[in-house]
GROMACS .gro file of C-alpha atoms in nm:
model
  293
    1MET     CA    1   1.514   2.817  -7.976
    2THR     CA    2   1.857   2.759  -7.835
    3ARG     CA    3   1.900   2.426  -7.635
    4LEU     CA    4   2.111   2.379  -7.319
    5GLY     CA    5   2.316   2.135  -7.512
    6ASP     CA    6   2.402   2.399  -7.770
    7TYR     CA    7   2.540   2.633  -7.499
    8LEU     CA    8   2.734   2.342  -7.340
    9GLU     CA    9   2.876   2.291  -7.678
   10LEU     CA   10   2.966   2.662  -7.706
   11VAL     CA   11   3.163   2.676  -7.378
   12ARG     CA   12   3.330   2.319  -7.458
   13ALA     CA   13   3.192   2.184  -7.123
   14PRO     CA   14   3.417   1.884  -7.074
   15ALA     CA   15   3.718   2.120  -7.121
   16VAL     CA   16   3.592   2.350  -6.828
   17LEU     CA   17   3.673   2.056  -6.595
   18THR     CA   18   4.043   2.105  -6.671
   19VAL     CA   19   4.037   2.451  -6.498
   20LEU     CA   20   3.896   2.342  -6.161
   21GLY     CA   21   4.237   2.241  -6.028
   22ASP     CA   22   4.421   2.562  -6.085
   23SER     CA   23   4.298   2.723  -5.776
   24VAL     CA   24   4.349   2.400  -5.583
   25ALA     CA   25   4.714   2.403  -5.690
   26GLY     CA   26   4.755   2.783  -5.603
   27GLY     CA   27   4.578   2.734  -5.277
   28ALA     CA   28   4.796   2.433  -5.185
   29ALA     CA   29   5.118   2.623  -5.279
   30ALA     CA   30   5.012   2.920  -5.066
   31GLY     CA   31   4.920   2.697  -4.779
   32ARG     CA   32   4.564   2.791  -4.811
   33PRO     CA   33   4.357   2.496  -4.894
   34LEU     CA   34   4.005   2.547  -5.025
   35THR     CA   35   3.793   2.517  -4.725
   36GLY     CA   36   3.494   2.724  -4.610
   37ARG     CA   37   3.378   2.978  -4.851
   38ARG     CA   38   3.698   2.915  -5.050
   39VAL     CA   39   3.546   2.589  -5.194
   40TRP     CA   40   3.362   2.827  -5.443
   41MET     CA   41   3.705   2.934  -5.603
   42PRO     CA   42   3.711   2.636  -5.857
   43VAL     CA   43   3.352   2.740  -5.962
   44ALA     CA   44   3.464   3.087  -6.008
   45SER     CA   45   3.748   2.962  -6.233
   46ALA     CA   46   3.503   2.745  -6.434
   47CYS     CA   47   3.267   3.042  -6.491
   48LEU     CA   48   3.554   3.273  -6.625
   49TYR     CA   49   3.687   2.975  -6.851
   50ALA     CA   50   3.347   2.915  -6.989
   51GLY     CA   51   3.294   3.288  -7.056
   52GLY     CA   52   3.605   3.299  -7.234
   53MET     CA   53   3.504   3.001  -7.449
   54ALA     CA   54   3.192   3.167  -7.551
   55LEU     CA   55   3.362   3.485  -7.623
   56ASN     CA   56   3.625   3.269  -7.827
   57ASP     CA   57   3.358   3.139  -8.044
   58TYR     CA   58   3.196   3.499  -8.089
   59ALA     CA   59   3.518   3.642  -8.189
   60ASP     CA   60   3.583   3.357  -8.437
   61ARG     CA   61   3.225   3.332  -8.590
   62ASP     CA   62   3.339   3.447  -8.943
   63ILE     CA   63   3.660   3.208  -8.956
   64ASP     CA   64   3.430   2.919  -8.804
   65ALA     CA   65   3.172   2.973  -9.084
   66SER     CA   66   3.440   2.833  -9.325
   67GLU     CA   67   3.660   2.615  -9.109
   68ARG     CA   68   3.412   2.480  -8.832
   69PRO     CA   69   3.061   2.540  -8.995
   70LYS     CA   70   2.910   2.285  -8.732
   71ARG     CA   71   3.008   2.505  -8.448
   72PRO     CA   72   2.701   2.656  -8.254
   73ILE     CA   73   2.734   3.000  -8.399
   74PRO     CA   74   2.795   2.943  -8.774
   75SER     CA   75   2.543   2.649  -8.762
   76GLY     CA   76   2.280   2.897  -8.632
   77ARG     CA   77   2.201   2.721  -8.312
   78VAL     CA   78   2.321   3.010  -8.101
   79SER     CA   79   2.328   3.360  -8.228
   80PRO     CA   80   2.632   3.584  -8.191
   81ARG     CA   81   2.436   3.827  -7.966
   82SER     CA   82   2.348   3.537  -7.745
   83ALA     CA   83   2.720   3.410  -7.737
   84LEU     CA   84   2.817   3.747  -7.624
   85ALA     CA   85   2.561   3.772  -7.370
   86ALA     CA   86   2.663   3.437  -7.228
   87ALA     CA   87   3.027   3.537  -7.221
   88SER     CA   88   2.939   3.848  -7.025
   89ALA     CA   89   2.713   3.683  -6.771
   90LEU     CA   90   2.966   3.405  -6.714
   91THR     CA   91   3.242   3.649  -6.662
   92ALA     CA   92   3.032   3.852  -6.419
   93ALA     CA   93   2.931   3.537  -6.229
   94GLY     CA   94   3.302   3.414  -6.207
   95LEU     CA   95   3.409   3.753  -6.055
   96GLY     CA   96   3.110   3.745  -5.815
   97LEU     CA   97   3.190   3.402  -5.699
   98CYS     CA   98   3.560   3.493  -5.673
   99ALA     CA   99   3.459   3.775  -5.433
  100VAL     CA  100   3.253   3.536  -5.239
  101ALA     CA  101   3.515   3.282  -5.209
  102GLY     CA  102   3.819   3.497  -5.132
  103GLY     CA  103   3.717   3.868  -5.094
  104TRP     CA  104   3.920   4.133  -5.229
  105SER     CA  105   4.224   3.941  -5.190
  106SER     CA  106   4.124   3.694  -5.467
  107LEU     CA  107   3.929   3.956  -5.658
  108ALA     CA  108   4.250   4.155  -5.696
  109VAL     CA  109   4.378   3.865  -5.909
  110GLY     CA  110   4.031   3.771  -6.070
  111ILE     CA  111   3.980   4.105  -6.235
  112PRO     CA  112   4.310   4.099  -6.419
  113LEU     CA  113   4.243   3.749  -6.507
  114ALA     CA  114   3.899   3.843  -6.658
  115VAL     CA  115   4.070   4.130  -6.845
  116SER     CA  116   4.343   3.901  -6.988
  117ILE     CA  117   4.081   3.650  -7.103
  118TRP     CA  118   3.880   3.906  -7.279
  119THR     CA  119   4.219   4.054  -7.416
  120TYR     CA  120   4.332   3.714  -7.554
  121ASP     CA  121   3.999   3.638  -7.727
  122LEU     CA  122   3.952   3.985  -7.889
  123VAL     CA  123   4.299   4.102  -7.937
  124THR     CA  124   4.620   3.884  -7.911
  125LYS     CA  125   4.510   3.543  -8.020
  126GLU     CA  126   4.551   3.626  -8.395
  127HIS     CA  127   4.935   3.650  -8.316
  128ALA     CA  128   5.129   3.328  -8.250
  129LEU     CA  129   5.375   3.440  -7.972
  130ALA     CA  130   5.144   3.705  -7.819
  131GLY     CA  131   4.868   3.473  -7.825
  132ALA     CA  132   5.037   3.184  -7.643
  133VAL     CA  133   5.190   3.408  -7.384
  134SER     CA  134   4.853   3.570  -7.324
  135MET     CA  135   4.688   3.225  -7.282
  136GLY     CA  136   4.957   3.119  -7.058
  137THR     CA  137   4.922   3.433  -6.850
  138CYS     CA  138   4.549   3.360  -6.812
  139ARG     CA  139   4.619   3.016  -6.682
  140ALA     CA  140   4.899   3.138  -6.434
  141LEU     CA  141   4.660   3.397  -6.308
  142ASP     CA  142   4.388   3.145  -6.256
  143VAL     CA  143   4.640   2.949  -6.029
  144LEU     CA  144   4.728   3.275  -5.839
  145MET     CA  145   4.367   3.360  -5.780
  146GLY     CA  146   4.351   3.032  -5.578
  147ALA     CA  147   4.640   3.178  -5.348
  148GLY     CA  148   4.504   3.523  -5.322
  149ALA     CA  149   4.683   3.865  -5.377
  150GLY     CA  150   4.845   3.852  -5.041
  151HIS     CA  151   4.992   3.499  -5.087
  152VAL     CA  152   5.119   3.508  -5.445
  153ARG     CA  153   5.499   3.453  -5.388
  154PRO     CA  154   5.476   3.088  -5.289
  155ALA     CA  155   5.236   3.004  -5.563
  156LEU     CA  156   5.458   3.156  -5.844
  157GLY     CA  157   5.619   2.819  -5.921
  158ALA     CA  158   5.294   2.635  -5.968
  159ALA     CA  159   5.152   2.936  -6.176
  160GLY     CA  160   5.470   2.927  -6.382
  161ILE     CA  161   5.436   2.549  -6.443
  162MET     CA  162   5.061   2.567  -6.539
  163GLY     CA  163   5.119   2.873  -6.750
  164GLY     CA  164   5.422   2.712  -6.932
  165HIS     CA  165   5.217   2.398  -7.013
  166THR     CA  166   4.936   2.629  -7.155
  167VAL     CA  167   5.174   2.826  -7.367
  168ALA     CA  168   5.302   2.503  -7.516
  169VAL     CA  169   4.957   2.358  -7.605
  170THR     CA  170   4.845   2.701  -7.738
  171PHE     CA  171   5.138   2.692  -7.983
  172LEU     CA  172   5.040   2.338  -8.089
  173SER     CA  173   4.681   2.429  -8.129
  174ARG     CA  174   4.751   2.665  -8.394
  175GLY     CA  175   4.799   2.365  -8.638
  176GLU     CA  176   4.468   2.193  -8.561
  177VAL     CA  177   4.324   2.291  -8.907
  178ASP     CA  178   4.626   2.320  -9.149
  179GLY     CA  179   4.876   2.121  -8.954
  180THR     CA  180   5.174   2.218  -8.746
  181ASP     CA  181   5.549   2.146  -8.800
  182ALA     CA  182   5.793   1.903  -8.653
  183ALA     CA  183   5.994   2.185  -8.474
  184THR     CA  184   5.682   2.317  -8.283
  185ALA     CA  185   5.550   1.983  -8.191
  186SER     CA  186   5.909   1.860  -8.093
  187GLY     CA  187   5.956   2.169  -7.875
  188VAL     CA  188   5.616   2.123  -7.713
  189ALA     CA  189   5.714   1.760  -7.625
  190ALA     CA  190   6.052   1.870  -7.474
  191ALA     CA  191   5.869   2.138  -7.269
  192THR     CA  192   5.641   1.873  -7.127
  193GLY     CA  193   5.961   1.676  -7.019
  194LEU     CA  194   6.101   1.989  -6.869
  195LEU     CA  195   5.777   2.087  -6.676
  196ALA     CA  196   5.750   1.724  -6.538
  197ALA     CA  197   6.110   1.749  -6.418
  198SER     CA  198   6.029   2.078  -6.253
  199VAL     CA  199   5.744   1.937  -6.059
  200VAL     CA  200   5.940   1.647  -5.932
  201ALA     CA  201   6.249   1.870  -5.853
  202GLY     CA  202   6.044   2.104  -5.646
  203SER     CA  203   5.902   1.813  -5.409
  204ALA     CA  204   6.048   1.722  -5.094
  205GLY     CA  205   5.920   1.510  -4.804
  206PRO     CA  206   5.873   1.150  -4.691
  207PRO     CA  207   5.908   0.868  -4.939
  208ILE     CA  208   5.535   0.812  -4.975
  209LYS     CA  209   5.485   1.177  -5.067
  210THR     CA  210   5.761   1.167  -5.333
  211LEU     CA  211   5.614   0.845  -5.470
  212ALA     CA  212   5.277   1.034  -5.507
  213VAL     CA  213   5.432   1.327  -5.667
  214LEU     CA  214   5.595   1.086  -5.913
  215THR     CA  215   5.301   0.893  -5.997
  216ALA     CA  216   5.087   1.201  -6.064
  217THR     CA  217   5.382   1.357  -6.268
  218ALA     CA  218   5.413   1.048  -6.482
  219ALA     CA  219   5.051   1.047  -6.521
  220TYR     CA  220   5.081   1.383  -6.670
  221ALA     CA  221   5.357   1.307  -6.903
  222LEU     CA  222   5.201   0.990  -7.021
  223ARG     CA  223   4.869   1.169  -7.081
  224CYS     CA  224   5.001   1.426  -7.338
  225GLY     CA  225   5.376   1.323  -7.428
  226PRO     CA  226   5.301   1.034  -7.668
  227ALA     CA  227   5.042   1.253  -7.877
  228GLN     CA  228   5.294   1.527  -7.908
  229ILE     CA  229   5.569   1.299  -8.017
  230ARG     CA  230   5.342   1.152  -8.285
  231ALA     CA  231   5.274   1.513  -8.387
  232ALA     CA  232   5.646   1.564  -8.417
  233ARG     CA  233   5.689   1.260  -8.638
  234ASP     CA  234   5.399   1.352  -8.848
  235PRO     CA  235   5.278   1.709  -8.814
  236ALA     CA  236   4.950   1.667  -8.988
  237ALA     CA  237   4.635   1.845  -8.858
  238ILE     CA  238   4.480   1.532  -8.705
  239ASN     CA  239   4.788   1.472  -8.506
  240ALA     CA  240   4.811   1.842  -8.405
  241LEU     CA  241   4.443   1.828  -8.301
  242ASN     CA  242   4.487   1.509  -8.100
  243ALA     CA  243   4.798   1.644  -7.931
  244THR     CA  244   4.607   1.963  -7.844
  245LYS     CA  245   4.326   1.766  -7.686
  246ALA     CA  246   4.579   1.550  -7.485
  247GLY     CA  247   4.755   1.852  -7.369
  248ILE     CA  248   4.423   2.006  -7.232
  249ARG     CA  249   4.335   1.671  -7.069
  250ALA     CA  250   4.676   1.644  -6.916
  251MET     CA  251   4.618   1.972  -6.707
  252VAL     CA  252   4.427   1.781  -6.440
  253PRO     CA  253   4.702   1.510  -6.354
  254LEU     CA  254   4.948   1.819  -6.357
  255GLN     CA  255   4.739   2.007  -6.119
  256ALA     CA  256   4.709   1.702  -5.901
  257ALA     CA  257   5.091   1.660  -5.909
  258LEU     CA  258   5.139   2.008  -5.792
  259ALA     CA  259   4.874   1.971  -5.502
  260VAL     CA  260   5.058   1.665  -5.385
  261ARG     CA  261   5.391   1.851  -5.405
  262HIS     CA  262   5.254   2.106  -5.163
  263GLY     CA  263   5.096   1.835  -4.931
  264HIS     CA  264   4.731   1.891  -5.026
  265LEU     CA  265   4.644   1.516  -5.067
  266LEU     CA  266   4.254   1.567  -5.040
  267GLY     CA  267   4.288   1.834  -5.327
  268ALA     CA  268   4.468   1.587  -5.529
  269GLY     CA  269   4.231   1.319  -5.468
  270ALA     CA  270   3.939   1.545  -5.563
  271LEU     CA  271   4.106   1.619  -5.884
  272ILE     CA  272   4.149   1.247  -5.960
  273GLY     CA  273   3.782   1.244  -5.931
  274VAL     CA  274   3.737   1.518  -6.184
  275ASP     CA  275   3.969   1.338  -6.431
  276VAL     CA  276   3.748   1.037  -6.401
  277LEU     CA  277   3.449   1.223  -6.443
  278GLY     CA  278   3.590   1.379  -6.763
  279ARG     CA  279   3.667   1.034  -6.897
  280ILE     CA  280   3.318   0.926  -6.840
  281ILE     CA  281   3.174   1.235  -7.009
  282ARG     CA  282   3.388   1.187  -7.310
  283SER     CA  283   3.305   0.815  -7.340
  284ARG     CA  284   2.923   0.866  -7.343
  285PRO     CA  285   2.731   0.901  -7.669
  286GLY     CA  286   2.742   1.259  -7.767
  287GLY     CA  287   3.059   1.330  -7.524
  288ARG     CA  288   3.278   1.397  -7.837
  289LYS     CA  289   3.039   1.654  -7.970
  290VAL     CA  290   3.098   1.900  -7.673
  291SER     CA  291   3.473   1.826  -7.681
  292GLU     CA  292   3.765   2.056  -7.607
  293SER     CA  293   3.823   2.189  -7.949
   0.00000   0.00000   0.00000
């Protein structure tokens, strides 16, 4: 009988925390903080993300049988049918919560997001460029879902930054098993610097706000930059894997920086709490078992 822990490993539970801030950043950029029913928007994002992770393992079950035999499906702890059912249920739950949180305005973005997630997992991820762009599109749409269809324009910058970071991490993740190459890792490290500069360049306001943006942006760059530089110097699989994990974890401080840039200090504070929670989960016994990769 499949245990709850097996499903948590299937959906990479700690990594789900990194998607909660997308709608916070998008809402902040659009001047629509997540209050009232809109507080359910991050949960909608989490369900859609978790569904995509379950679908990813369903689609990769044959490859994982040889490359990652300890994953839930190849190890026999979760059946392919159960994984597909979980992916479908989580996607439906995500869209339902999206409708509750933001009505048709948010659902108009949530549906394309769900379609993009399933397209990535079942069609585009086998191709390096198409897969990376598809994954970046998913993350950008998640940010825009927090803004809503009628408020997309002011959130495009935040969506582009989160999408760009996701594209870079996705390129690097292709080297988790066989190693990456110095050019790819160097390009990803350079992208991190450019994205950090974009966050800071787009900020304006009193000195205390500028300082907060600089602090959060520095936390983002320091969270993933060193691991990316190590991968550039030595593109072995273990360094590519560690740099990928660092890139995933760096999404939370990046979201916080975007929230601060648009004046949503409460949202940024909540994301700092999410970041601390993620660190606690990863440090506990068994925390690495249900890791991001």
